[in-house]
PDB file of C-alpha atoms in Angstrom:
ATOM      1  CA  UNK V   1     144.397 142.266  68.723  1.00 62.00           C
ATOM      2  CA  UNK V   2     141.955 144.845  67.210  1.00 70.00           C
ATOM      3  CA  UNK V   3     138.967 142.862  68.929  1.00 83.00           C
ATOM      4  CA  UNK V   4     140.852 142.672  72.173  1.00 87.00           C
ATOM      5  CA  UNK V   5     141.502 146.572  72.007  1.00 87.00           C
ATOM      6  CA  UNK V   6     137.511 147.171  71.375  1.00 88.00           C
ATOM      7  CA  UNK V   7     136.676 144.799  74.226  1.00 92.00           C
ATOM      8  CA  UNK V   8     138.884 146.995  76.469  1.00 93.00           C
ATOM      9  CA  UNK V   9     137.484 150.127  75.141  1.00 94.00           C
ATOM     10  CA  UNK V  10     133.959 148.614  75.711  1.00 95.00           C
ATOM     11  CA  UNK V  11     134.729 147.785  79.248  1.00 96.00           C
ATOM     12  CA  UNK V  12     136.287 151.242  80.184  1.00 96.00           C
ATOM     13  CA  UNK V  13     133.184 152.923  78.463  1.00 96.00           C
ATOM     14  CA  UNK V  14     131.023 150.992  80.684  1.00 96.00           C
ATOM     15  CA  UNK V  15     132.802 152.004  83.646  1.00 95.00           C
ATOM     16  CA  UNK V  16     132.654 155.576  82.690  1.00 96.00           C
ATOM     17  CA  UNK V  17     128.955 155.234  82.338  1.00 95.00           C
ATOM     18  CA  UNK V  18     128.654 153.646  85.595  1.00 94.00           C
ATOM     19  CA  UNK V  19     130.556 156.241  87.375  1.00 93.00           C
ATOM     20  CA  UNK V  20     128.738 158.971  85.436  1.00 91.00           C
ATOM     21  CA  UNK V  21     125.177 157.667  86.894  1.00 90.00           C
ATOM     22  CA  UNK V  22     126.803 157.038  90.237  1.00 87.00           C
ATOM     23  CA  UNK V  23     128.076 160.868  90.506  1.00 88.00           C
ATOM     24  CA  UNK V  24     127.935 163.141  87.656  1.00 86.00           C
ATOM     25  CA  UNK V  25     129.758 163.589  84.051  1.00 88.00           C
ATOM     26  CA  UNK V  26     131.635 166.590  85.629  1.00 89.00           C
ATOM     27  CA  UNK V  27     133.103 164.480  88.255  1.00 86.00           C
ATOM     28  CA  UNK V  28     135.079 162.408  85.770  1.00 90.00           C
ATOM     29  CA  UNK V  29     135.891 165.484  83.388  1.00 89.00           C
ATOM     30  CA  UNK V  30     133.146 164.329  81.098  1.00 94.00           C
ATOM     31  CA  UNK V  31     135.360 161.532  79.983  1.00 96.00           C
ATOM     32  CA  UNK V  32     132.259 159.578  79.433  1.00 95.00           C
ATOM     33  CA  UNK V  33     131.341 161.400  76.404  1.00 96.00           C
ATOM     34  CA  UNK V  34     134.803 160.986  74.858  1.00 97.00           C
ATOM     35  CA  UNK V  35     134.939 157.298  75.537  1.00 97.00           C
ATOM     36  CA  UNK V  36     131.414 156.672  74.203  1.00 96.00           C
ATOM     37  CA  UNK V  37     132.039 158.724  70.945  1.00 96.00           C
ATOM     38  CA  UNK V  38     135.231 156.853  70.645  1.00 96.00           C
ATOM     39  CA  UNK V  39     133.780 153.450  71.184  1.00 95.00           C
ATOM     40  CA  UNK V  40     130.731 154.397  68.621  1.00 95.00           C
ATOM     41  CA  UNK V  41     133.255 155.467  66.137  1.00 94.00           C
ATOM     42  CA  UNK V  42     135.332 152.433  66.329  1.00 92.00           C
ATOM     43  CA  UNK V  43     132.228 150.088  66.209  1.00 92.00           C
ATOM     44  CA  UNK V  44     130.739 151.918  63.132  1.00 91.00           C
ATOM     45  CA  UNK V  45     134.024 151.609  61.338  1.00 88.00           C
ATOM     46  CA  UNK V  46     134.463 147.926  62.224  1.00 85.00           C
ATOM     47  CA  UNK V  47     130.872 147.170  60.896  1.00 87.00           C
ATOM     48  CA  UNK V  48     131.499 149.208  57.622  1.00 84.00           C
ATOM     49  CA  UNK V  49     134.643 147.165  57.076  1.00 79.00           C
ATOM     50  CA  UNK V  50     132.702 143.876  57.638  1.00 80.00           C
ATOM     51  CA  UNK V  51     130.115 144.842  55.183  1.00 80.00           C
ATOM     52  CA  UNK V  52     132.625 146.326  52.605  1.00 74.00           C
ATOM     53  CA  UNK V  53     136.200 146.179  53.322  1.00 70.00           C
ATOM     54  CA  UNK V  54     136.825 148.823  50.643  1.00 69.00           C
ATOM     55  CA  UNK V  55     134.427 151.322  52.146  1.00 70.00           C
ATOM     56  CA  UNK V  56     135.810 154.754  52.912  1.00 75.00           C
ATOM     57  CA  UNK V  57     135.675 155.956  56.483  1.00 80.00           C
ATOM     58  CA  UNK V  58     138.054 158.869  56.107  1.00 82.00           C
ATOM     59  CA  UNK V  59     135.368 161.406  56.516  1.00 88.00           C
ATOM     60  CA  UNK V  60     134.175 159.491  59.798  1.00 91.00           C
ATOM     61  CA  UNK V  61     137.745 159.706  61.190  1.00 92.00           C
ATOM     62  CA  UNK V  62     138.228 163.278  60.165  1.00 92.00           C
ATOM     63  CA  UNK V  63     135.357 164.541  61.993  1.00 94.00           C
ATOM     64  CA  UNK V  64     136.183 162.293  65.031  1.00 95.00           C
ATOM     65  CA  UNK V  65     139.720 163.959  65.215  1.00 95.00           C
ATOM     66  CA  UNK V  66     138.137 167.449  65.154  1.00 95.00           C
ATOM     67  CA  UNK V  67     135.947 166.392  68.022  1.00 97.00           C
ATOM     68  CA  UNK V  68     138.808 164.950  69.964  1.00 97.00           C
ATOM     69  CA  UNK V  69     140.979 168.187  69.597  1.00 97.00           C
ATOM     70  CA  UNK V  70     137.764 170.235  70.813  1.00 97.00           C
ATOM     71  CA  UNK V  71     137.011 167.767  73.652  1.00 97.00           C
ATOM     72  CA  UNK V  72     140.354 167.876  75.288  1.00 98.00           C
ATOM     73  CA  UNK V  73     140.690 171.748  74.847  1.00 97.00           C
ATOM     74  CA  UNK V  74     137.704 171.914  77.250  1.00 96.00           C
ATOM     75  CA  UNK V  75     138.969 169.078  79.416  1.00 97.00           C
ATOM     76  CA  UNK V  76     142.402 170.693  79.973  1.00 97.00           C
ATOM     77  CA  UNK V  77     141.440 174.335  79.883  1.00 94.00           C
ATOM     78  CA  UNK V  78     139.728 173.992  83.349  1.00 93.00           C
ATOM     79  CA  UNK V  79     142.920 172.329  84.565  1.00 94.00           C
ATOM     80  CA  UNK V  80     145.485 174.710  83.275  1.00 96.00           C
ATOM     81  CA  UNK V  81     146.073 178.044  85.319  1.00 91.00           C
ATOM     82  CA  UNK V  82     147.360 181.689  84.571  1.00 88.00           C
ATOM     83  CA  UNK V  83     149.478 182.162  81.384  1.00 92.00           C
ATOM     84  CA  UNK V  84     149.496 178.359  80.642  1.00 94.00           C
ATOM     85  CA  UNK V  85     145.759 178.456  79.927  1.00 95.00           C
ATOM     86  CA  UNK V  86     146.307 181.542  77.538  1.00 96.00           C
ATOM     87  CA  UNK V  87     149.024 179.674  75.718  1.00 96.00           C
ATOM     88  CA  UNK V  88     146.928 176.524  75.447  1.00 96.00           C
ATOM     89  CA  UNK V  89     144.008 178.423  74.044  1.00 97.00           C
ATOM     90  CA  UNK V  90     146.114 180.203  71.319  1.00 97.00           C
ATOM     91  CA  UNK V  91     147.604 176.648  70.391  1.00 96.00           C
ATOM     92  CA  UNK V  92     144.092 175.236  70.241  1.00 97.00           C
ATOM     93  CA  UNK V  93     142.986 178.104  67.829  1.00 97.00           C
ATOM     94  CA  UNK V  94     145.923 177.508  65.690  1.00 96.00           C
ATOM     95  CA  UNK V  95     145.299 173.936  65.494  1.00 96.00           C
ATOM     96  CA  UNK V  96     141.531 174.471  64.389  1.00 96.00           C
ATOM     97  CA  UNK V  97     142.423 177.207  61.855  1.00 96.00           C
ATOM     98  CA  UNK V  98     145.285 174.711  60.266  1.00 95.00           C
ATOM     99  CA  UNK V  99     142.464 172.163  60.020  1.00 95.00           C
ATOM    100  CA  UNK V 100     139.949 174.555  58.170  1.00 92.00           C
ATOM    101  CA  UNK V 101     142.621 175.911  55.943  1.00 94.00           C
ATOM    102  CA  UNK V 102     145.235 173.418  55.296  1.00 93.00           C
ATOM    103  CA  UNK V 103     143.521 170.020  55.446  1.00 92.00           C
ATOM    104  CA  UNK V 104     140.612 168.386  53.493  1.00 89.00           C
ATOM    105  CA  UNK V 105     138.644 167.317  56.582  1.00 88.00           C
ATOM    106  CA  UNK V 106     135.571 167.061  54.387  1.00 88.00           C
ATOM    107  CA  UNK V 107     137.131 164.605  52.259  1.00 86.00           C
ATOM    108  CA  UNK V 108     135.904 160.946  52.231  1.00 83.00           C
ATOM    109  CA  UNK V 109     139.560 159.857  52.371  1.00 84.00           C
ATOM    110  CA  UNK V 110     141.517 160.221  55.521  1.00 84.00           C
ATOM    111  CA  UNK V 111     143.803 163.137  55.643  1.00 86.00           C
ATOM    112  CA  UNK V 112     147.123 162.229  57.222  1.00 85.00           C
ATOM    113  CA  UNK V 113     147.573 165.904  58.074  1.00 90.00           C
ATOM    114  CA  UNK V 114     144.656 165.815  60.663  1.00 92.00           C
ATOM    115  CA  UNK V 115     146.267 162.749  62.060  1.00 90.00           C
ATOM    116  CA  UNK V 116     149.480 164.507  62.528  1.00 91.00           C
ATOM    117  CA  UNK V 117     147.876 167.567  63.907  1.00 94.00           C
ATOM    118  CA  UNK V 118     146.154 165.477  66.465  1.00 95.00           C
ATOM    119  CA  UNK V 119     149.181 163.568  67.604  1.00 94.00           C
ATOM    120  CA  UNK V 120     150.948 166.770  67.730  1.00 94.00           C
ATOM    121  CA  UNK V 121     148.132 168.509  69.838  1.00 97.00           C
ATOM    122  CA  UNK V 122     148.211 165.470  72.156  1.00 97.00           C
ATOM    123  CA  UNK V 123     151.861 165.602  72.798  1.00 96.00           C
ATOM    124  CA  UNK V 124     152.038 169.385  73.313  1.00 96.00           C
ATOM    125  CA  UNK V 125     149.031 169.256  75.761  1.00 97.00           C
ATOM    126  CA  UNK V 126     150.287 166.320  77.634  1.00 97.00           C
ATOM    127  CA  UNK V 127     153.710 168.035  78.065  1.00 96.00           C
ATOM    128  CA  UNK V 128     151.876 171.315  79.113  1.00 97.00           C
ATOM    129  CA  UNK V 129     150.082 169.257  81.964  1.00 97.00           C
ATOM    130  CA  UNK V 130     153.529 167.580  83.077  1.00 96.00           C
ATOM    131  CA  UNK V 131     154.972 171.030  83.134  1.00 95.00           C
ATOM    132  CA  UNK V 132     152.251 172.634  85.412  1.00 95.00           C
ATOM    133  CA  UNK V 133     152.280 169.663  87.503  1.00 94.00           C
ATOM    134  CA  UNK V 134     156.004 169.191  88.080  1.00 91.00           C
ATOM    135  CA  UNK V 135     156.072 173.113  88.911  1.00 90.00           C
ATOM    136  CA  UNK V 136     153.355 172.773  91.392  1.00 87.00           C
ATOM    137  CA  UNK V 137     153.886 172.135  95.028  1.00 83.00           C
ATOM    138  CA  UNK V 138     151.892 169.067  96.187  1.00 76.00           C
ATOM    139  CA  UNK V 139     151.759 166.748  98.883  1.00 76.00           C
ATOM    140  CA  UNK V 140     150.335 163.681  97.424  1.00 83.00           C
ATOM    141  CA  UNK V 141     151.969 161.515  94.611  1.00 89.00           C
ATOM    142  CA  UNK V 142     151.707 162.381  90.920  1.00 92.00           C
ATOM    143  CA  UNK V 143     150.000 159.190  90.301  1.00 93.00           C
ATOM    144  CA  UNK V 144     147.084 159.863  92.561  1.00 94.00           C
ATOM    145  CA  UNK V 145     146.042 162.530  90.158  1.00 95.00           C
ATOM    146  CA  UNK V 146     143.603 161.304  87.470  1.00 96.00           C
ATOM    147  CA  UNK V 147     144.933 163.673  85.110  1.00 96.00           C
ATOM    148  CA  UNK V 148     148.236 161.912  85.128  1.00 97.00           C
ATOM    149  CA  UNK V 149     146.854 158.980  83.667  1.00 97.00           C
ATOM    150  CA  UNK V 150     144.813 160.837  81.092  1.00 98.00           C
ATOM    151  CA  UNK V 151     148.115 162.836  80.007  1.00 97.00           C
ATOM    152  CA  UNK V 152     150.086 159.814  80.060  1.00 97.00           C
ATOM    153  CA  UNK V 153     147.729 157.866  77.856  1.00 97.00           C
ATOM    154  CA  UNK V 154     147.628 160.516  75.367  1.00 97.00           C
ATOM    155  CA  UNK V 155     151.479 160.956  75.177  1.00 96.00           C
ATOM    156  CA  UNK V 156     151.767 157.105  74.816  1.00 95.00           C
ATOM    157  CA  UNK V 157     149.178 156.883  72.127  1.00 94.00           C
ATOM    158  CA  UNK V 158     150.258 159.840  70.045  1.00 93.00           C
ATOM    159  CA  UNK V 159     153.981 158.983  70.134  1.00 88.00           C
ATOM    160  CA  UNK V 160     153.549 155.577  68.738  1.00 87.00           C
ATOM    161  CA  UNK V 161     150.738 156.999  66.286  1.00 85.00           C
ATOM    162  CA  UNK V 162     153.253 159.036  64.579  1.00 80.00           C
ATOM    163  CA  UNK V 163     155.119 155.961  63.113  1.00 74.00           C
ATOM    164  CA  UNK V 164     151.684 154.764  61.808  1.00 74.00           C
ATOM    165  CA  UNK V 165     150.043 157.875  60.565  1.00 73.00           C
ATOM    166  CA  UNK V 166     153.033 159.667  58.686  1.00 67.00           C
ATOM    167  CA  UNK V 167     154.225 156.479  56.401  1.00 63.00           C
ATOM    168  CA  UNK V 168     150.636 155.187  56.034  1.00 59.00           C
ATOM    169  CA  UNK V 169     149.843 155.971  52.514  1.00 57.00           C
ATOM    170  CA  UNK V 170     153.613 155.072  51.417  1.00 56.00           C
ATOM    171  CA  UNK V 171     153.479 151.842  53.035  1.00 55.00           C
ATOM    172  CA  UNK V 172     150.022 150.972  51.568  1.00 59.00           C
ATOM    173  CA  UNK V 173     151.845 150.900  48.222  1.00 56.00           C
ATOM    174  CA  UNK V 174     155.437 149.866  49.075  1.00 58.00           C
ATOM    175  CA  UNK V 175     155.329 147.619  52.013  1.00 59.00           C
ATOM    176  CA  UNK V 176     151.767 146.049  53.192  1.00 64.00           C
ATOM    177  CA  UNK V 177     153.160 143.475  55.509  1.00 68.00           C
ATOM    178  CA  UNK V 178     155.106 145.943  57.581  1.00 62.00           C
ATOM    179  CA  UNK V 179     151.854 148.272  57.451  1.00 64.00           C
ATOM    180  CA  UNK V 180     150.007 145.453  58.943  1.00 69.00           C
ATOM    181  CA  UNK V 181     152.500 144.884  61.542  1.00 72.00           C
ATOM    182  CA  UNK V 182     152.422 148.617  62.617  1.00 72.00           C
ATOM    183  CA  UNK V 183     148.635 148.340  62.711  1.00 76.00           C
ATOM    184  CA  UNK V 184     149.023 145.354  65.166  1.00 80.00           C
ATOM    185  CA  UNK V 185     151.442 147.280  67.476  1.00 81.00           C
ATOM    186  CA  UNK V 186     149.029 150.384  67.296  1.00 83.00           C
ATOM    187  CA  UNK V 187     146.066 148.237  68.512  1.00 86.00           C
ATOM    188  CA  UNK V 188     148.216 147.036  71.255  1.00 90.00           C
ATOM    189  CA  UNK V 189     149.124 150.639  72.274  1.00 91.00           C
ATOM    190  CA  UNK V 190     145.212 151.494  71.955  1.00 92.00           C
ATOM    191  CA  UNK V 191     144.703 148.746  74.485  1.00 93.00           C
ATOM    192  CA  UNK V 192     147.291 150.063  76.944  1.00 94.00           C
ATOM    193  CA  UNK V 193     146.029 153.666  76.204  1.00 95.00           C
ATOM    194  CA  UNK V 194     142.350 152.841  77.292  1.00 95.00           C
ATOM    195  CA  UNK V 195     143.585 150.675  80.313  1.00 96.00           C
ATOM    196  CA  UNK V 196     145.249 153.924  81.605  1.00 97.00           C
ATOM    197  CA  UNK V 197     141.970 155.773  80.910  1.00 97.00           C
ATOM    198  CA  UNK V 198     140.536 153.098  83.150  1.00 97.00           C
ATOM    199  CA  UNK V 199     142.912 153.812  85.854  1.00 97.00           C
ATOM    200  CA  UNK V 200     142.091 157.445  85.658  1.00 97.00           C
ATOM    201  CA  UNK V 201     138.406 156.691  86.310  1.00 96.00           C
ATOM    202  CA  UNK V 202     139.454 154.545  89.165  1.00 96.00           C
ATOM    203  CA  UNK V 203     141.355 157.499  90.713  1.00 95.00           C
ATOM    204  CA  UNK V 204     138.242 159.787  90.084  1.00 94.00           C
ATOM    205  CA  UNK V 205     136.093 157.358  91.877  1.00 93.00           C
ATOM    206  CA  UNK V 206     138.526 157.212  94.903  1.00 91.00           C
ATOM    207  CA  UNK V 207     138.453 160.996  95.169  1.00 89.00           C
ATOM    208  CA  UNK V 208     134.781 161.149  94.890  1.00 85.00           C
ATOM    209  CA  UNK V 209     134.487 158.257  97.682  1.00 82.00           C
ATOM    210  CA  UNK V 210     137.122 159.849 100.119  1.00 72.00           C
TER     211      UNK V 210
END
């Protein structure tokens, strides 16, 4: 399932690159940058595991998490309006301060607190977007908005990831079989998540062509 997920991610990344060359990166909310970094991160991790399955890639993922938080701050900042933008900025700064003070983001081991911070961040940001969208009078369907698919993707991924990240080190010792099953399910969710990103890119393309 992990290979299938990576193939989906590659396909979506290529779509974002093609769309970026056809129009501009800003036209798709710079999603190409996020998708490309994500694909490179997953590919490097996969290659490291092939070379040495005991290699530590915690620092790599710790840095990637910080990148993701910063990226989606700028992605949603231009979408949020009035007081919600200010609340979002405060929430973002609190997340960064928490990471710098209370986590070992520089460690070669993956810090689960960073993972929990990321999924919490994604959940809150997605709910912020839903709140704004549902309280804004619009004529078109909510599914026409590309940001609906991005927010839904983040909410879906983060909700399931909580069940993988929180008990990760406990299950590594107590129940590796169940941990493997959780990893399989999360890879499935990863595939669905990036399929939703693909739908978002299609919606961006339709807006640009109209």
